[in-house]
């Protein structure tokens, strides 16, 4: 993360956190927070995210991994940034394969299919290069990320989504676990359907050129922030194709070549 100076004071960071906290608690999306912290103030945006993360941990939540976002060049251009972002995965965000997600569990839900990696070793010391990260990955698995935004109408800038935990909502992991010795993430092809209709396709190359490269980036950022990646954590490496909205009663199915499939449904009512 760039060590640029933040122009947002502590009071503005606190106010942005309060706005997002209230939206999450009430289920009513809020106005963007860029009026408080700016559109692209990286330091301020992560300060808001870290404040909200600390509050959730204090309330009893457990961090189980991270999600990487903005891995697509097209999305980066759309938001005017030249780097990915990341958010925190908590223990209450995971849903079992094939499970029904309650209609009110994620605000303004959208889904994307990606490759998840589960770490078998810490990424806290050493060069954190490609070889080290590959060696630390225990296995890959197909995943559906359920993105959610506490910001009304997904009206987000880079600052808004970072502050809002990178628009994290939930995730589902497939059941087929494959070590990297038997799987090439770059060559993987993805197809995602919503209610049987194909709505998104893509490949591993769409994720920063290589999903493992996204994990290398994350490992370095996480260590820089003092919260390095740990063995057992789940890393959602970034979308392989376009994100799509879902509505109550929707069924989502994704396949990733080499990893099999993963499915989730959304309850018709709360």
Short mmCIF file of C-alpha atoms in Angstrom, two decimals:
data_model
loop_
_atom_site.label_atom_id
_atom_site.label_comp_id
_atom_site.label_asym_id
_atom_site.label_seq_id
_atom_site.Cartn_x
_atom_site.Cartn_y
_atom_site.Cartn_z
CA UNK A 1 0.00 0.00 0.00
CA UNK A 2 1.45 3.38 -0.89
CA UNK A 3 2.61 5.37 2.11
CA UNK A 4 1.02 8.57 0.90
CA UNK A 5 -0.17 11.21 3.34
CA UNK A 6 -3.84 11.19 4.25
CA UNK A 7 -5.72 14.45 4.31
CA UNK A 8 -8.64 12.94 6.24
CA UNK A 9 -8.48 13.56 9.98
CA UNK A 10 -9.47 11.13 12.71
CA UNK A 11 -12.91 12.70 12.99
CA UNK A 12 -13.66 12.10 9.31
CA UNK A 13 -12.42 8.53 9.52
CA UNK A 14 -14.63 7.96 12.54
CA UNK A 15 -17.61 9.52 10.77
CA UNK A 16 -17.09 7.32 7.68
CA UNK A 17 -16.89 4.22 9.86
CA UNK A 18 -20.06 5.23 11.67
CA UNK A 19 -21.94 5.69 8.40
CA UNK A 20 -20.97 2.23 7.15
CA UNK A 21 -21.55 0.64 10.55
CA UNK A 22 -25.09 2.02 10.68
CA UNK A 23 -25.83 0.79 7.16
CA UNK A 24 -24.70 -2.72 8.06
CA UNK A 25 -26.68 -2.73 11.31
CA UNK A 26 -29.93 -1.37 9.87
CA UNK A 27 -29.82 -3.00 6.43
CA UNK A 28 -30.32 0.42 4.84
CA UNK A 29 -27.52 1.33 2.40
CA UNK A 30 -25.86 4.66 3.10
CA UNK A 31 -24.49 7.51 1.06
CA UNK A 32 -20.90 7.09 -0.15
CA UNK A 33 -18.16 8.07 2.31
CA UNK A 34 -15.91 9.82 -0.19
CA UNK A 35 -17.25 13.17 0.97
CA UNK A 36 -15.47 12.39 4.24
CA UNK A 37 -12.30 10.56 3.17
CA UNK A 38 -11.90 11.37 -0.53
CA UNK A 39 -12.18 9.22 -3.63
CA UNK A 40 -8.67 7.80 -3.64
CA UNK A 41 -7.07 8.47 -0.25
CA UNK A 42 -5.70 4.95 0.26
CA UNK A 43 -4.46 5.55 3.79
CA UNK A 44 -7.77 6.97 5.00
CA UNK A 45 -9.82 4.26 3.32
CA UNK A 46 -7.85 1.44 4.94
CA UNK A 47 -7.98 3.29 8.26
CA UNK A 48 -11.78 3.12 8.09
CA UNK A 49 -11.65 -0.56 7.13
CA UNK A 50 -9.24 -1.37 9.98
CA UNK A 51 -11.43 0.49 12.48
CA UNK A 52 -14.51 -1.49 11.47
CA UNK A 53 -12.50 -4.73 11.44
CA UNK A 54 -11.25 -4.10 14.98
CA UNK A 55 -14.81 -3.47 16.13
CA UNK A 56 -16.00 -6.77 14.67
CA UNK A 57 -13.14 -8.68 16.28
CA UNK A 58 -13.88 -7.01 19.61
CA UNK A 59 -17.50 -8.16 19.23
CA UNK A 60 -16.38 -11.78 18.83
CA UNK A 61 -15.81 -12.27 15.09
CA UNK A 62 -12.80 -14.25 13.89
CA UNK A 63 -10.71 -13.40 10.84
CA UNK A 64 -10.49 -16.46 8.56
CA UNK A 65 -8.87 -14.93 5.47
CA UNK A 66 -8.86 -12.10 2.97
CA UNK A 67 -10.50 -11.20 -0.31
CA UNK A 68 -8.75 -9.45 -3.16
CA UNK A 69 -10.72 -7.09 -5.34
CA UNK A 70 -10.17 -4.85 -8.35
CA UNK A 71 -7.96 -7.43 -10.06
CA UNK A 72 -9.44 -6.63 -13.47
CA UNK A 73 -7.77 -3.87 -15.50
CA UNK A 74 -11.18 -2.81 -16.78
CA UNK A 75 -12.54 -2.34 -13.25
CA UNK A 76 -9.38 -0.51 -12.18
CA UNK A 77 -9.83 1.90 -15.09
CA UNK A 78 -13.48 2.36 -14.16
CA UNK A 79 -12.52 3.43 -10.62
CA UNK A 80 -9.41 5.31 -11.67
CA UNK A 81 -6.89 3.19 -9.76
CA UNK A 82 -3.84 1.18 -10.73
CA UNK A 83 -3.83 -1.46 -8.01
CA UNK A 84 -6.10 -4.07 -6.44
CA UNK A 85 -7.64 -3.71 -3.01
CA UNK A 86 -8.39 -6.18 -0.25
CA UNK A 87 -10.83 -6.84 2.55
CA UNK A 88 -11.18 -9.17 5.51
CA UNK A 89 -13.11 -12.44 5.60
CA UNK A 90 -14.82 -13.25 8.89
CA UNK A 91 -16.05 -16.61 10.14
CA UNK A 92 -19.70 -15.68 9.67
CA UNK A 93 -19.23 -14.95 5.97
CA UNK A 94 -18.83 -18.55 4.78
CA UNK A 95 -21.80 -20.50 3.46
CA UNK A 96 -21.72 -24.21 2.73
CA UNK A 97 -21.67 -25.39 -0.87
CA UNK A 98 -25.25 -25.54 -2.12
CA UNK A 99 -26.56 -23.64 0.90
CA UNK A 100 -29.28 -21.02 0.90
CA UNK A 101 -28.11 -17.54 1.81
CA UNK A 102 -30.76 -15.61 3.78
CA UNK A 103 -32.26 -12.82 1.72
CA UNK A 104 -31.17 -10.17 4.21
CA UNK A 105 -27.66 -11.52 4.89
CA UNK A 106 -25.85 -9.41 2.28
CA UNK A 107 -26.81 -5.89 1.25
CA UNK A 108 -27.30 -5.41 -2.50
CA UNK A 109 -25.73 -8.78 -3.32
CA UNK A 110 -23.72 -9.45 -6.45
CA UNK A 111 -21.82 -12.63 -7.28
CA UNK A 112 -18.56 -13.44 -9.01
CA UNK A 113 -16.74 -16.70 -9.57
CA UNK A 114 -13.10 -17.06 -8.68
CA UNK A 115 -10.32 -19.30 -7.45
CA UNK A 116 -9.81 -19.52 -3.70
CA UNK A 117 -6.53 -20.60 -2.17
CA UNK A 118 -6.16 -22.09 1.30
CA UNK A 119 -2.78 -21.53 2.91
CA UNK A 120 -0.79 -24.33 4.46
CA UNK A 121 1.93 -22.05 5.84
CA UNK A 122 2.27 -18.52 7.14
CA UNK A 123 3.36 -15.74 4.77
CA UNK A 124 5.01 -13.53 7.36
CA UNK A 125 8.75 -13.80 6.71
CA UNK A 126 11.02 -13.98 3.69
CA UNK A 127 10.78 -12.39 0.24
CA UNK A 128 7.09 -13.26 -0.25
CA UNK A 129 7.83 -13.95 -3.90
CA UNK A 130 6.03 -16.24 -6.34
CA UNK A 131 7.96 -19.34 -5.28
CA UNK A 132 7.33 -18.79 -1.58
CA UNK A 133 3.64 -18.08 -2.07
CA UNK A 134 3.14 -21.14 -4.27
CA UNK A 135 4.86 -23.30 -1.68
CA UNK A 136 2.63 -21.88 1.05
CA UNK A 137 -0.63 -22.68 -0.79
CA UNK A 138 -2.07 -25.99 0.39
CA UNK A 139 -4.78 -26.20 -2.25
CA UNK A 140 -7.03 -24.32 -4.65
CA UNK A 141 -10.81 -24.58 -4.76
CA UNK A 142 -13.60 -23.09 -6.88
CA UNK A 143 -15.41 -20.27 -5.14
CA UNK A 144 -18.35 -17.92 -5.46
CA UNK A 145 -17.86 -14.60 -3.77
CA UNK A 146 -21.00 -12.81 -2.65
CA UNK A 147 -20.10 -9.16 -2.85
CA UNK A 148 -22.21 -6.67 -0.94
CA UNK A 149 -22.15 -2.93 -0.59
CA UNK A 150 -23.22 -0.81 2.33
CA UNK A 151 -23.14 2.11 -0.14
CA UNK A 152 -26.46 2.85 -1.83
CA UNK A 153 -26.77 1.77 -5.47
CA UNK A 154 -23.14 0.57 -5.53
CA UNK A 155 -22.16 4.20 -6.11
CA UNK A 156 -18.54 3.55 -5.18
CA UNK A 157 -15.15 5.09 -5.74
CA UNK A 158 -11.92 3.35 -4.72
CA UNK A 159 -12.10 5.00 -1.31
CA UNK A 160 -15.70 3.91 -0.75
CA UNK A 161 -15.14 0.23 -1.51
CA UNK A 162 -11.88 -0.04 0.48
CA UNK A 163 -13.48 1.60 3.51
CA UNK A 164 -16.43 -0.78 3.12
CA UNK A 165 -14.18 -3.86 3.54
CA UNK A 166 -13.68 -4.12 -0.23
CA UNK A 167 -17.44 -4.68 -0.63
CA UNK A 168 -17.18 -8.10 1.04
CA UNK A 169 -20.38 -9.94 1.87
CA UNK A 170 -19.90 -13.71 1.92
CA UNK A 171 -18.41 -16.63 0.05
CA UNK A 172 -18.94 -20.26 -0.83
CA UNK A 173 -16.18 -22.80 -1.46
CA UNK A 174 -16.47 -25.86 -3.66
CA UNK A 175 -15.65 -29.28 -2.25
CA UNK A 176 -12.86 -30.33 -4.64
CA UNK A 177 -9.46 -29.36 -3.24
CA UNK A 178 -6.58 -29.43 -5.73
CA UNK A 179 -2.88 -28.73 -5.00
CA UNK A 180 -1.06 -26.40 -7.36
CA UNK A 181 1.02 -29.36 -8.56
CA UNK A 182 -2.12 -30.54 -10.34
CA UNK A 183 -3.67 -27.25 -11.35
CA UNK A 184 -2.66 -24.22 -13.43
CA UNK A 185 -4.61 -21.17 -12.21
CA UNK A 186 -3.75 -19.08 -15.29
CA UNK A 187 -5.25 -21.60 -17.71
CA UNK A 188 -8.45 -22.18 -15.72
CA UNK A 189 -11.66 -21.31 -17.54
CA UNK A 190 -14.72 -20.14 -15.63
CA UNK A 191 -18.42 -20.19 -16.45
CA UNK A 192 -21.08 -18.84 -14.09
CA UNK A 193 -24.83 -19.20 -14.47
CA UNK A 194 -27.71 -17.52 -12.69
CA UNK A 195 -30.93 -19.52 -12.81
CA UNK A 196 -29.43 -21.62 -15.60
CA UNK A 197 -28.45 -18.70 -17.82
CA UNK A 198 -24.77 -18.04 -18.48
CA UNK A 199 -24.02 -14.57 -17.15
CA UNK A 200 -20.22 -14.52 -16.77
CA UNK A 201 -17.23 -16.23 -18.34
CA UNK A 202 -13.51 -15.69 -18.00
CA UNK A 203 -10.17 -17.22 -17.20
CA UNK A 204 -7.41 -17.18 -14.62
CA UNK A 205 -5.42 -14.82 -16.81
CA UNK A 206 -8.07 -12.13 -16.16
CA UNK A 207 -6.97 -11.96 -12.51
CA UNK A 208 -3.81 -9.82 -12.62
CA UNK A 209 -2.51 -12.17 -15.30
CA UNK A 210 -2.20 -14.96 -12.69
CA UNK A 211 -4.31 -15.47 -9.55
CA UNK A 212 -1.16 -16.44 -7.64
CA UNK A 213 0.31 -13.02 -8.50
CA UNK A 214 -2.68 -11.50 -6.72
CA UNK A 215 -1.83 -13.51 -3.60
CA UNK A 216 1.80 -12.34 -3.82
CA UNK A 217 0.56 -8.74 -3.89
CA UNK A 218 -1.77 -9.39 -0.95
CA UNK A 219 0.88 -11.16 1.13
CA UNK A 220 3.14 -8.13 0.88
CA UNK A 221 0.39 -5.62 1.66
CA UNK A 222 -0.87 -7.65 4.62
CA UNK A 223 2.61 -7.89 6.12
CA UNK A 224 3.18 -4.19 5.58
CA UNK A 225 0.02 -3.46 7.56
CA UNK A 226 1.17 -5.73 10.38
CA UNK A 227 -1.40 -8.48 9.79
CA UNK A 228 0.41 -11.12 7.68
CA UNK A 229 -1.39 -14.02 6.07
CA UNK A 230 -1.50 -17.16 8.21
CA UNK A 231 -1.75 -20.89 7.65
CA UNK A 232 -5.33 -22.06 7.29
CA UNK A 233 -6.61 -18.77 5.95
CA UNK A 234 -8.81 -18.59 2.85
CA UNK A 235 -7.73 -16.18 0.13
CA UNK A 236 -10.30 -15.19 -2.50
CA UNK A 237 -7.98 -14.21 -5.31
CA UNK A 238 -10.28 -12.08 -7.47
CA UNK A 239 -12.97 -12.42 -10.09
CA UNK A 240 -12.33 -14.39 -13.28
CA UNK A 241 -15.20 -12.66 -15.06
CA UNK A 242 -17.81 -9.93 -14.63
CA UNK A 243 -19.74 -9.56 -11.38
CA UNK A 244 -23.50 -9.99 -11.62
CA UNK A 245 -26.40 -8.93 -9.37
CA UNK A 246 -28.70 -11.51 -7.79
CA UNK A 247 -32.17 -11.33 -6.34
CA UNK A 248 -34.08 -13.39 -3.75
CA UNK A 249 -34.84 -16.87 -5.06
CA UNK A 250 -31.84 -16.90 -7.40
CA UNK A 251 -29.66 -19.99 -7.91
CA UNK A 252 -25.99 -19.50 -8.87
CA UNK A 253 -23.68 -22.18 -10.26
CA UNK A 254 -20.06 -21.79 -11.31
CA UNK A 255 -17.54 -24.17 -12.84
CA UNK A 256 -13.78 -23.69 -12.97
CA UNK A 257 -11.85 -26.13 -15.13
CA UNK A 258 -9.64 -28.29 -12.96
CA UNK A 259 -11.53 -27.43 -9.79
CA UNK A 260 -15.07 -28.56 -10.51
CA UNK A 261 -18.14 -26.59 -9.55
CA UNK A 262 -19.70 -24.62 -6.72
CA UNK A 263 -23.30 -23.54 -6.15
CA UNK A 264 -25.33 -21.31 -3.89
CA UNK A 265 -28.93 -20.15 -3.72
CA UNK A 266 -30.53 -17.06 -2.22
CA UNK A 267 -33.62 -17.43 -0.07
CA UNK A 268 -36.81 -16.02 -1.51
CA UNK A 269 -37.62 -14.16 1.72
CA UNK A 270 -35.92 -13.05 4.88
#
